[in-house]
Short mmCIF file of C-alpha atoms in Angstrom, two decimals:
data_model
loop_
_atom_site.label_atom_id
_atom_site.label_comp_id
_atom_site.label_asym_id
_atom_site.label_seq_id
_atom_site.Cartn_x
_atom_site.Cartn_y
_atom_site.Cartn_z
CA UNK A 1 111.83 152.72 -12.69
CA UNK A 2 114.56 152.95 -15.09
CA UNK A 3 115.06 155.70 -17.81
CA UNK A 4 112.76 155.28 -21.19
CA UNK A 5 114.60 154.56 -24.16
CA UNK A 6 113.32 155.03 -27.60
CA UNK A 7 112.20 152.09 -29.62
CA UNK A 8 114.39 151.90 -32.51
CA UNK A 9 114.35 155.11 -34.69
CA UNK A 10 111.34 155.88 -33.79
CA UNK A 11 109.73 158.40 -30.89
CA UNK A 12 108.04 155.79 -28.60
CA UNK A 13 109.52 155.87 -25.08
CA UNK A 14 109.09 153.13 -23.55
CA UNK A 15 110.31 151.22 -20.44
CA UNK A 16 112.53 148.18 -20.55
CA UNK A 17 110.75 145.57 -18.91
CA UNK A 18 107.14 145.29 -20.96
CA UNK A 19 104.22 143.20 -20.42
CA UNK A 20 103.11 140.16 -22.89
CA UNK A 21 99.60 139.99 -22.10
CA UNK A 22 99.00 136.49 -23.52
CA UNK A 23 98.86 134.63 -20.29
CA UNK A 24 96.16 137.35 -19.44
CA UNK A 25 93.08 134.55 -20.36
CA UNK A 26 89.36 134.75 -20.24
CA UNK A 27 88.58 138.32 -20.16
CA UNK A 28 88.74 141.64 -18.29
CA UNK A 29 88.30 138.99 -15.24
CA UNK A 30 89.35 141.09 -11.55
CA UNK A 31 92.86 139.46 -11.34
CA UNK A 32 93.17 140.72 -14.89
CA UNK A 33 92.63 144.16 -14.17
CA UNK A 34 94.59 144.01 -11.26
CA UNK A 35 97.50 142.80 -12.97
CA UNK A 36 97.21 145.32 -15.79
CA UNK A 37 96.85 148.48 -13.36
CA UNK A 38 99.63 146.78 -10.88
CA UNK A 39 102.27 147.01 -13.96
CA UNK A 40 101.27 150.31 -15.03
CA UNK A 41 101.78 151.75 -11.53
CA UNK A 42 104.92 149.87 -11.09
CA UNK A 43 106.15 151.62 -14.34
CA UNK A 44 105.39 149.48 -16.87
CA UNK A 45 104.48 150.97 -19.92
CA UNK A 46 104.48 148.93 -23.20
CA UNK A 47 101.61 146.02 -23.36
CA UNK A 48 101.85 143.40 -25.96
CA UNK A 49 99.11 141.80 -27.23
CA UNK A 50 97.69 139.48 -30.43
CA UNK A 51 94.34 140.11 -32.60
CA UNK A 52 95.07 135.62 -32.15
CA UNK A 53 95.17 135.94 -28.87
CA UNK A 54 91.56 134.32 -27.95
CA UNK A 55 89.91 135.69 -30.92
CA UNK A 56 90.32 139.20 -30.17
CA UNK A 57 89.11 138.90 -26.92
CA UNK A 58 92.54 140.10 -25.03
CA UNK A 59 92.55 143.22 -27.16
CA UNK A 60 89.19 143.84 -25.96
CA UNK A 61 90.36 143.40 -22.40
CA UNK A 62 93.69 145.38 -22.97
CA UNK A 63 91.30 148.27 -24.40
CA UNK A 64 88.91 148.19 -22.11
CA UNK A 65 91.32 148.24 -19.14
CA UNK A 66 94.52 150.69 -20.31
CA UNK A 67 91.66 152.86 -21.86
CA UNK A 68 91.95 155.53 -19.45
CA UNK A 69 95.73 155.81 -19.48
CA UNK A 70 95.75 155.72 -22.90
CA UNK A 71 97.94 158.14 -23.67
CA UNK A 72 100.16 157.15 -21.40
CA UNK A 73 101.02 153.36 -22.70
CA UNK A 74 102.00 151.96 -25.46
CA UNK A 75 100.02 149.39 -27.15
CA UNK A 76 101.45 146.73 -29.63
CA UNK A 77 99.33 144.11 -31.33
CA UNK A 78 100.21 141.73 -34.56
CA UNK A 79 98.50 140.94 -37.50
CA UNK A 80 98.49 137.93 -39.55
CA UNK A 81 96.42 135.11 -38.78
CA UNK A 82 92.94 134.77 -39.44
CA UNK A 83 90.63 132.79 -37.06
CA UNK A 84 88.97 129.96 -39.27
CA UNK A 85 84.72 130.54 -39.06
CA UNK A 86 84.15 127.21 -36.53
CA UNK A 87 87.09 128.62 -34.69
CA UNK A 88 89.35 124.48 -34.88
CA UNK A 89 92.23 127.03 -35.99
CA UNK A 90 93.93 129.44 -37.80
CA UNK A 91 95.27 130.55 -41.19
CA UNK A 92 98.25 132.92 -42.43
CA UNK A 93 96.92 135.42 -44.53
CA UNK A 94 99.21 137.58 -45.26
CA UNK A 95 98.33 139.96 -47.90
CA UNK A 96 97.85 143.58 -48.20
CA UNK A 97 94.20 143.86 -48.10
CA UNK A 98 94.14 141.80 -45.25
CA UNK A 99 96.18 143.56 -43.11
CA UNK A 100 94.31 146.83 -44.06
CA UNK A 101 90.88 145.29 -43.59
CA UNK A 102 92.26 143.74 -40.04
CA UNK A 103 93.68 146.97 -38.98
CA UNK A 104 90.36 148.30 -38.04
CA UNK A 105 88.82 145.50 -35.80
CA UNK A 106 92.14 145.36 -33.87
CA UNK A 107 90.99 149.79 -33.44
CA UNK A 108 87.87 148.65 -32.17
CA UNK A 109 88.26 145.66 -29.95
CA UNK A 110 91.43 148.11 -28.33
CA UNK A 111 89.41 151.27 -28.32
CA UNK A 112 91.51 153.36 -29.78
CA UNK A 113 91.89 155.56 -32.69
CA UNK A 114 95.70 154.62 -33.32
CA UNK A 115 97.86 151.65 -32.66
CA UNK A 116 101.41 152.47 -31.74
CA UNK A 117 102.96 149.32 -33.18
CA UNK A 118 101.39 146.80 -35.67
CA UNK A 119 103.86 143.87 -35.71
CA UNK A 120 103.36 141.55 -38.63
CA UNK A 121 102.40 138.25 -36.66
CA UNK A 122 104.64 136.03 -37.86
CA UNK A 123 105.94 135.39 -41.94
CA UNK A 124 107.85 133.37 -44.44
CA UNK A 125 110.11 134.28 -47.14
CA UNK A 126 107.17 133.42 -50.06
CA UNK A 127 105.05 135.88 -48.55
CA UNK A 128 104.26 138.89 -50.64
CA UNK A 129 106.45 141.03 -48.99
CA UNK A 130 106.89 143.88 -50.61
CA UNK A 131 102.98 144.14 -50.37
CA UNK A 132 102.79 143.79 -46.84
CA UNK A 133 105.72 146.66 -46.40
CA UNK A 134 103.09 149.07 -48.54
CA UNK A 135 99.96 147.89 -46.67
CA UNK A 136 101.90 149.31 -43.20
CA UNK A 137 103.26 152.25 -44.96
CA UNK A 138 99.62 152.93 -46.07
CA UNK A 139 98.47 152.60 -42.57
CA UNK A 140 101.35 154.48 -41.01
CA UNK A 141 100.21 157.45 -43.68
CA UNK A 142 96.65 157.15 -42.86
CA UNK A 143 97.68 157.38 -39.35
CA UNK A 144 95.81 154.15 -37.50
CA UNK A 145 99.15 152.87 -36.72
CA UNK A 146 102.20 154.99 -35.52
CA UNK A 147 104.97 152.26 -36.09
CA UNK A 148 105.23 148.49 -37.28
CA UNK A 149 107.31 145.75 -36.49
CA UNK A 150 107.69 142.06 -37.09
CA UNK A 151 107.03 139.00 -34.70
CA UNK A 152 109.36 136.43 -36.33
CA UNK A 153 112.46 134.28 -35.27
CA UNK A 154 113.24 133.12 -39.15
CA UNK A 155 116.62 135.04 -40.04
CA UNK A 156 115.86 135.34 -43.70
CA UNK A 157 112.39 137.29 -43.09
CA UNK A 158 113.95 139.11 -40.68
CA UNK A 159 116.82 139.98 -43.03
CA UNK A 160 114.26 140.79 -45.77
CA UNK A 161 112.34 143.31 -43.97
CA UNK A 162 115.11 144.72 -42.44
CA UNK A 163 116.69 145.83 -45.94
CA UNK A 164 113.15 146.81 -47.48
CA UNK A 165 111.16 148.50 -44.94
CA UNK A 166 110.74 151.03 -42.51
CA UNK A 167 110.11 148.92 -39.27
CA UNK A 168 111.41 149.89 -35.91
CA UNK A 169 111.39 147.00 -33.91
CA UNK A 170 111.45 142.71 -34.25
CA UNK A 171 109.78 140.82 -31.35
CA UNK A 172 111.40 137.63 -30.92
CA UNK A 173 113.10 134.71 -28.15
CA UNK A 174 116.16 135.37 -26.79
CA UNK A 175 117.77 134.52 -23.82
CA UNK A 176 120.65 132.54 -22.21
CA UNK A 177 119.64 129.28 -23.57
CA UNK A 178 118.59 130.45 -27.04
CA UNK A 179 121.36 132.39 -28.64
CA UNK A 180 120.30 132.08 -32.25
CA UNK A 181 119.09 135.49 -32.86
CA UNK A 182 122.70 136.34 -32.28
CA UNK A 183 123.06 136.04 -35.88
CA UNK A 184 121.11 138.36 -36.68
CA UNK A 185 121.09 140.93 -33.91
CA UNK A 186 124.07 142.55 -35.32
CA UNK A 187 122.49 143.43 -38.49
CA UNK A 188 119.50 145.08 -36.69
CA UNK A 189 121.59 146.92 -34.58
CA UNK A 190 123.58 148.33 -37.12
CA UNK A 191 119.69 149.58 -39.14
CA UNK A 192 118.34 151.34 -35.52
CA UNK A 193 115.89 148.52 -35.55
CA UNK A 194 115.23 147.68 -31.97
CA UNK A 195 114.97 144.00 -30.58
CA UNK A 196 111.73 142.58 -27.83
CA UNK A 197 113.12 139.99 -26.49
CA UNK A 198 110.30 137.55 -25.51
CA UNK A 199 111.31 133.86 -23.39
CA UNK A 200 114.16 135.51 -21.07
CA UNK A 201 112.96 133.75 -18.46
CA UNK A 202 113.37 130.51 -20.37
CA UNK A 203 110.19 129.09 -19.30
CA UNK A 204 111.40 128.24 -15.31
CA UNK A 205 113.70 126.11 -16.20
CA UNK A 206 116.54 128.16 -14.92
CA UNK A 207 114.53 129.80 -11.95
CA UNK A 208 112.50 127.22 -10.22
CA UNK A 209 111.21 124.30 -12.65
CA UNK A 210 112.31 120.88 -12.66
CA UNK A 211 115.38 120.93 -15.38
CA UNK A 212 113.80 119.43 -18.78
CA UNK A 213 115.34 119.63 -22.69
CA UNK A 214 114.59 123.17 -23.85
CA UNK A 215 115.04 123.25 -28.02
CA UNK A 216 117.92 121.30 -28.78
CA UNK A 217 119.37 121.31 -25.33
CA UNK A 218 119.02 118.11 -22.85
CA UNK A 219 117.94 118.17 -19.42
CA UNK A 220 121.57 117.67 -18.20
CA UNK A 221 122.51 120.74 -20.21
CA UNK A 222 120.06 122.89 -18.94
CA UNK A 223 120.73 121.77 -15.31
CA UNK A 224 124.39 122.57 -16.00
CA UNK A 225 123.14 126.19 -17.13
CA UNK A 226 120.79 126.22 -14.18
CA UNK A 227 123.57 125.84 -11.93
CA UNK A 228 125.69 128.78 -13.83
CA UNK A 229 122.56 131.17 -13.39
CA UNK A 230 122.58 129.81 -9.55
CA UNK A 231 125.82 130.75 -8.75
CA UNK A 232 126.11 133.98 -10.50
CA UNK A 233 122.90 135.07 -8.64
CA UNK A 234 124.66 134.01 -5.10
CA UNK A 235 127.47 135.99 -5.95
CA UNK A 236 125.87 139.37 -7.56
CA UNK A 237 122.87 139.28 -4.45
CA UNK A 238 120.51 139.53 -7.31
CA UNK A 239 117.90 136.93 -7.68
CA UNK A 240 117.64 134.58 -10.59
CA UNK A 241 114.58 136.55 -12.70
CA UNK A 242 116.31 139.75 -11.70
CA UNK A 243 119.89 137.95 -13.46
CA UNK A 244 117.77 136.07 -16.44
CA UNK A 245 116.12 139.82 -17.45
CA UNK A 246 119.74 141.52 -17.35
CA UNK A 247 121.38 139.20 -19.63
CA UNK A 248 118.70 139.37 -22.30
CA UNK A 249 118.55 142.98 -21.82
CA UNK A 250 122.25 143.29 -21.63
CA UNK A 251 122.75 142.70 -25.46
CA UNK A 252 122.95 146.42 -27.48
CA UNK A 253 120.60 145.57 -29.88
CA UNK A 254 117.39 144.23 -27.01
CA UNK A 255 115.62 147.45 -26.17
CA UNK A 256 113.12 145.80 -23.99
CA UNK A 257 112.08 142.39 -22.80
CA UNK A 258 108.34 141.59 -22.96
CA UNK A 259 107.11 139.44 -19.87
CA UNK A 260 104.58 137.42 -19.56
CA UNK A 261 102.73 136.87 -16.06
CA UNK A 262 99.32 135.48 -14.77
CA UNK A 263 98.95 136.92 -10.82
CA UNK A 264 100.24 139.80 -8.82
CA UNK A 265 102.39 137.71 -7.36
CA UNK A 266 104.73 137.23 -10.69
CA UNK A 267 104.23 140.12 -11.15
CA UNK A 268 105.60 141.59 -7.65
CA UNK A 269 108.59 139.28 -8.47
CA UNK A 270 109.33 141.72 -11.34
CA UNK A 271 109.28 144.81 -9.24
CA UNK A 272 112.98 144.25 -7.86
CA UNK A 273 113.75 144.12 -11.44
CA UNK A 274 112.41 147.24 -12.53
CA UNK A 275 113.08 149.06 -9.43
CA UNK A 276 116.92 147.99 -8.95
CA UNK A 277 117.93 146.90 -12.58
CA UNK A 278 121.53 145.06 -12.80
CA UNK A 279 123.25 145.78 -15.31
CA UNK A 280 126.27 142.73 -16.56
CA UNK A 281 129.72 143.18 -16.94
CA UNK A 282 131.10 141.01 -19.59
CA UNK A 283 132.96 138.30 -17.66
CA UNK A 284 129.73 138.15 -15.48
CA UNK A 285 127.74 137.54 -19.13
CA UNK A 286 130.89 134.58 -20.06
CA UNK A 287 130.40 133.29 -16.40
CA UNK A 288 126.54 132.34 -17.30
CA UNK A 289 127.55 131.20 -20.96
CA UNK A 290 130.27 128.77 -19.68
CA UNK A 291 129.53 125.57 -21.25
CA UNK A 292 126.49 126.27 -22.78
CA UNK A 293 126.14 125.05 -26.08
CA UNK A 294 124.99 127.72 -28.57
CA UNK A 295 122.27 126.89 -30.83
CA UNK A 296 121.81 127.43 -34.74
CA UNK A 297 118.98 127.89 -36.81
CA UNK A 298 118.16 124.61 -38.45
CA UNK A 299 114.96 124.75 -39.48
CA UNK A 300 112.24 128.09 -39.75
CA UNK A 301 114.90 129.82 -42.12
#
């Protein structure tokens, strides 16, 4: 495994490939737990999770599962949307109170006494945010939560929190064929604010799915960027999730990229990655950007 690095400014150490435990579904099932104590033996030591993800359900798995290596992981969960009673969907409630009253069944369902970083589950720029800021501080002070962080891909949010609060870290897509955060990532950097990169792997589409329009991209564009990633691989030995993971990772301001996987057998497919890491020289990160076109936010600003 790779040398820890700290998460932004503050004194987590974590690993640089994490696991996104969302595509962990229907409970502590045994291919679950399997997968959960696979990654942590492989070196894996940051798992993401949602109190949304099936109504609290994965944190109760995550809990129930990392609880004996405990101190030895970091957990991460978000805050921020609110299960509706006949469970059809969910609301944003993002207030103060909420987030403090929230806190506490997120400490139960993960059984632990502390989270080591709340990430605000999403946001827009009419939220109460200076409210939110003090409802993390509060819980930073009271010590159920070590860090927090934000879950968010608008650039104005981000911005916002960025100047105003304390957080050490924004979870959000990046990778080769969604460059938008680039906008931002400068600005983060610059603050000690670390970057989780979620969607390096694009989804398959560059690895071993059919070619299809991703965003604002078309099919043709992403087979042109498939062939790019192809080629590269070929001539670097590495294969194409090993090349996908060091590009996102390759940008200063991306501390660690958060994967998500279903069986061992992804999962295995990520141990060539964490074992032998490649790291990108810059004509090798132009070669996979040739003819790509970069994206702008147009819309969640």
């Amino acid at each position: 495994m790779t040398a820890l690095t700290k998460l932004g400014h503050s004194e987590l150490k974590i690993a640089p490939i994490g696991l996104g435990t969302m595509s962990l579904k229907y409970g502590a099932t045994k291919q679950n737990i399997e997968v959960l104590q696979h990654a942590f033996d492989l070196g894996i030591n940051y798992f993401d999770t949602a109190d949304l993800y099936e109504r609290g359900m994965n944190e109760d798995m995550i809990g129930q599962v990392l609880a004996p290596m405990r101190d030895k992981v970091i957990l991460a969960t978000k805050v921020g949307n609110q299960w509706r009673s006949d469970g059809s969907a969910w609301d944003w409630k993002a207030s103060k109170s909420y987030i403090i009253k929230a806190v506490d069944a997120s400490l139960t369902r993960l059984s632990t006494d502390y989270i080591d970083l709340y990430q605000l589950h999403g946001g827009t720029i009419d939220d109460p945010i200076d409210e939110i800021i003090e409802a993390f501080e509060q819980l930073v002070k009271d010590g159920k939560i070590r860090y927090y962080g934000l879950s968010s891909i608008r650039p104005n949010v981000i911005k916002e929190y960025a100047t105003k609060s304390n957080m050490t870290s924004v979870m959000m897509q990046y990778n080769l064929l969604d460059r938008r955060p680039e906008e931002i990532l400068p600005i983060l950097k610059s603050k000690n604010i670390s970057v989780i990169s979620r969607g390096a792997l694009t989804q398959g589409v560059l690895i071993d799915k059919p070619a299809r329009s991703y965003l604002q991209l078309t099919s043709g564009e992403v087979g042109h960027a498939r062939r790019n990633v192809e080629k590269l691989a070929s001539s670097l030995k590495v294969s194409k999730t090993q090349l996908l993971l060091a590009y996102a990772l390759g940008h200063p301001a991306v501390d660690i990229a958060a994967v998500g996987v279903r069986t061992l057998a992804q999962l295995n497919e990520l141990k060539e990655v964490i074992e032998r890491p490649v790291i990108l020289a810059e004509n090798d990160r132009a070669a996979l950007e040739q003819g790509i076109r970069k994206l702008i936010y147009t819309e969640h600003l």
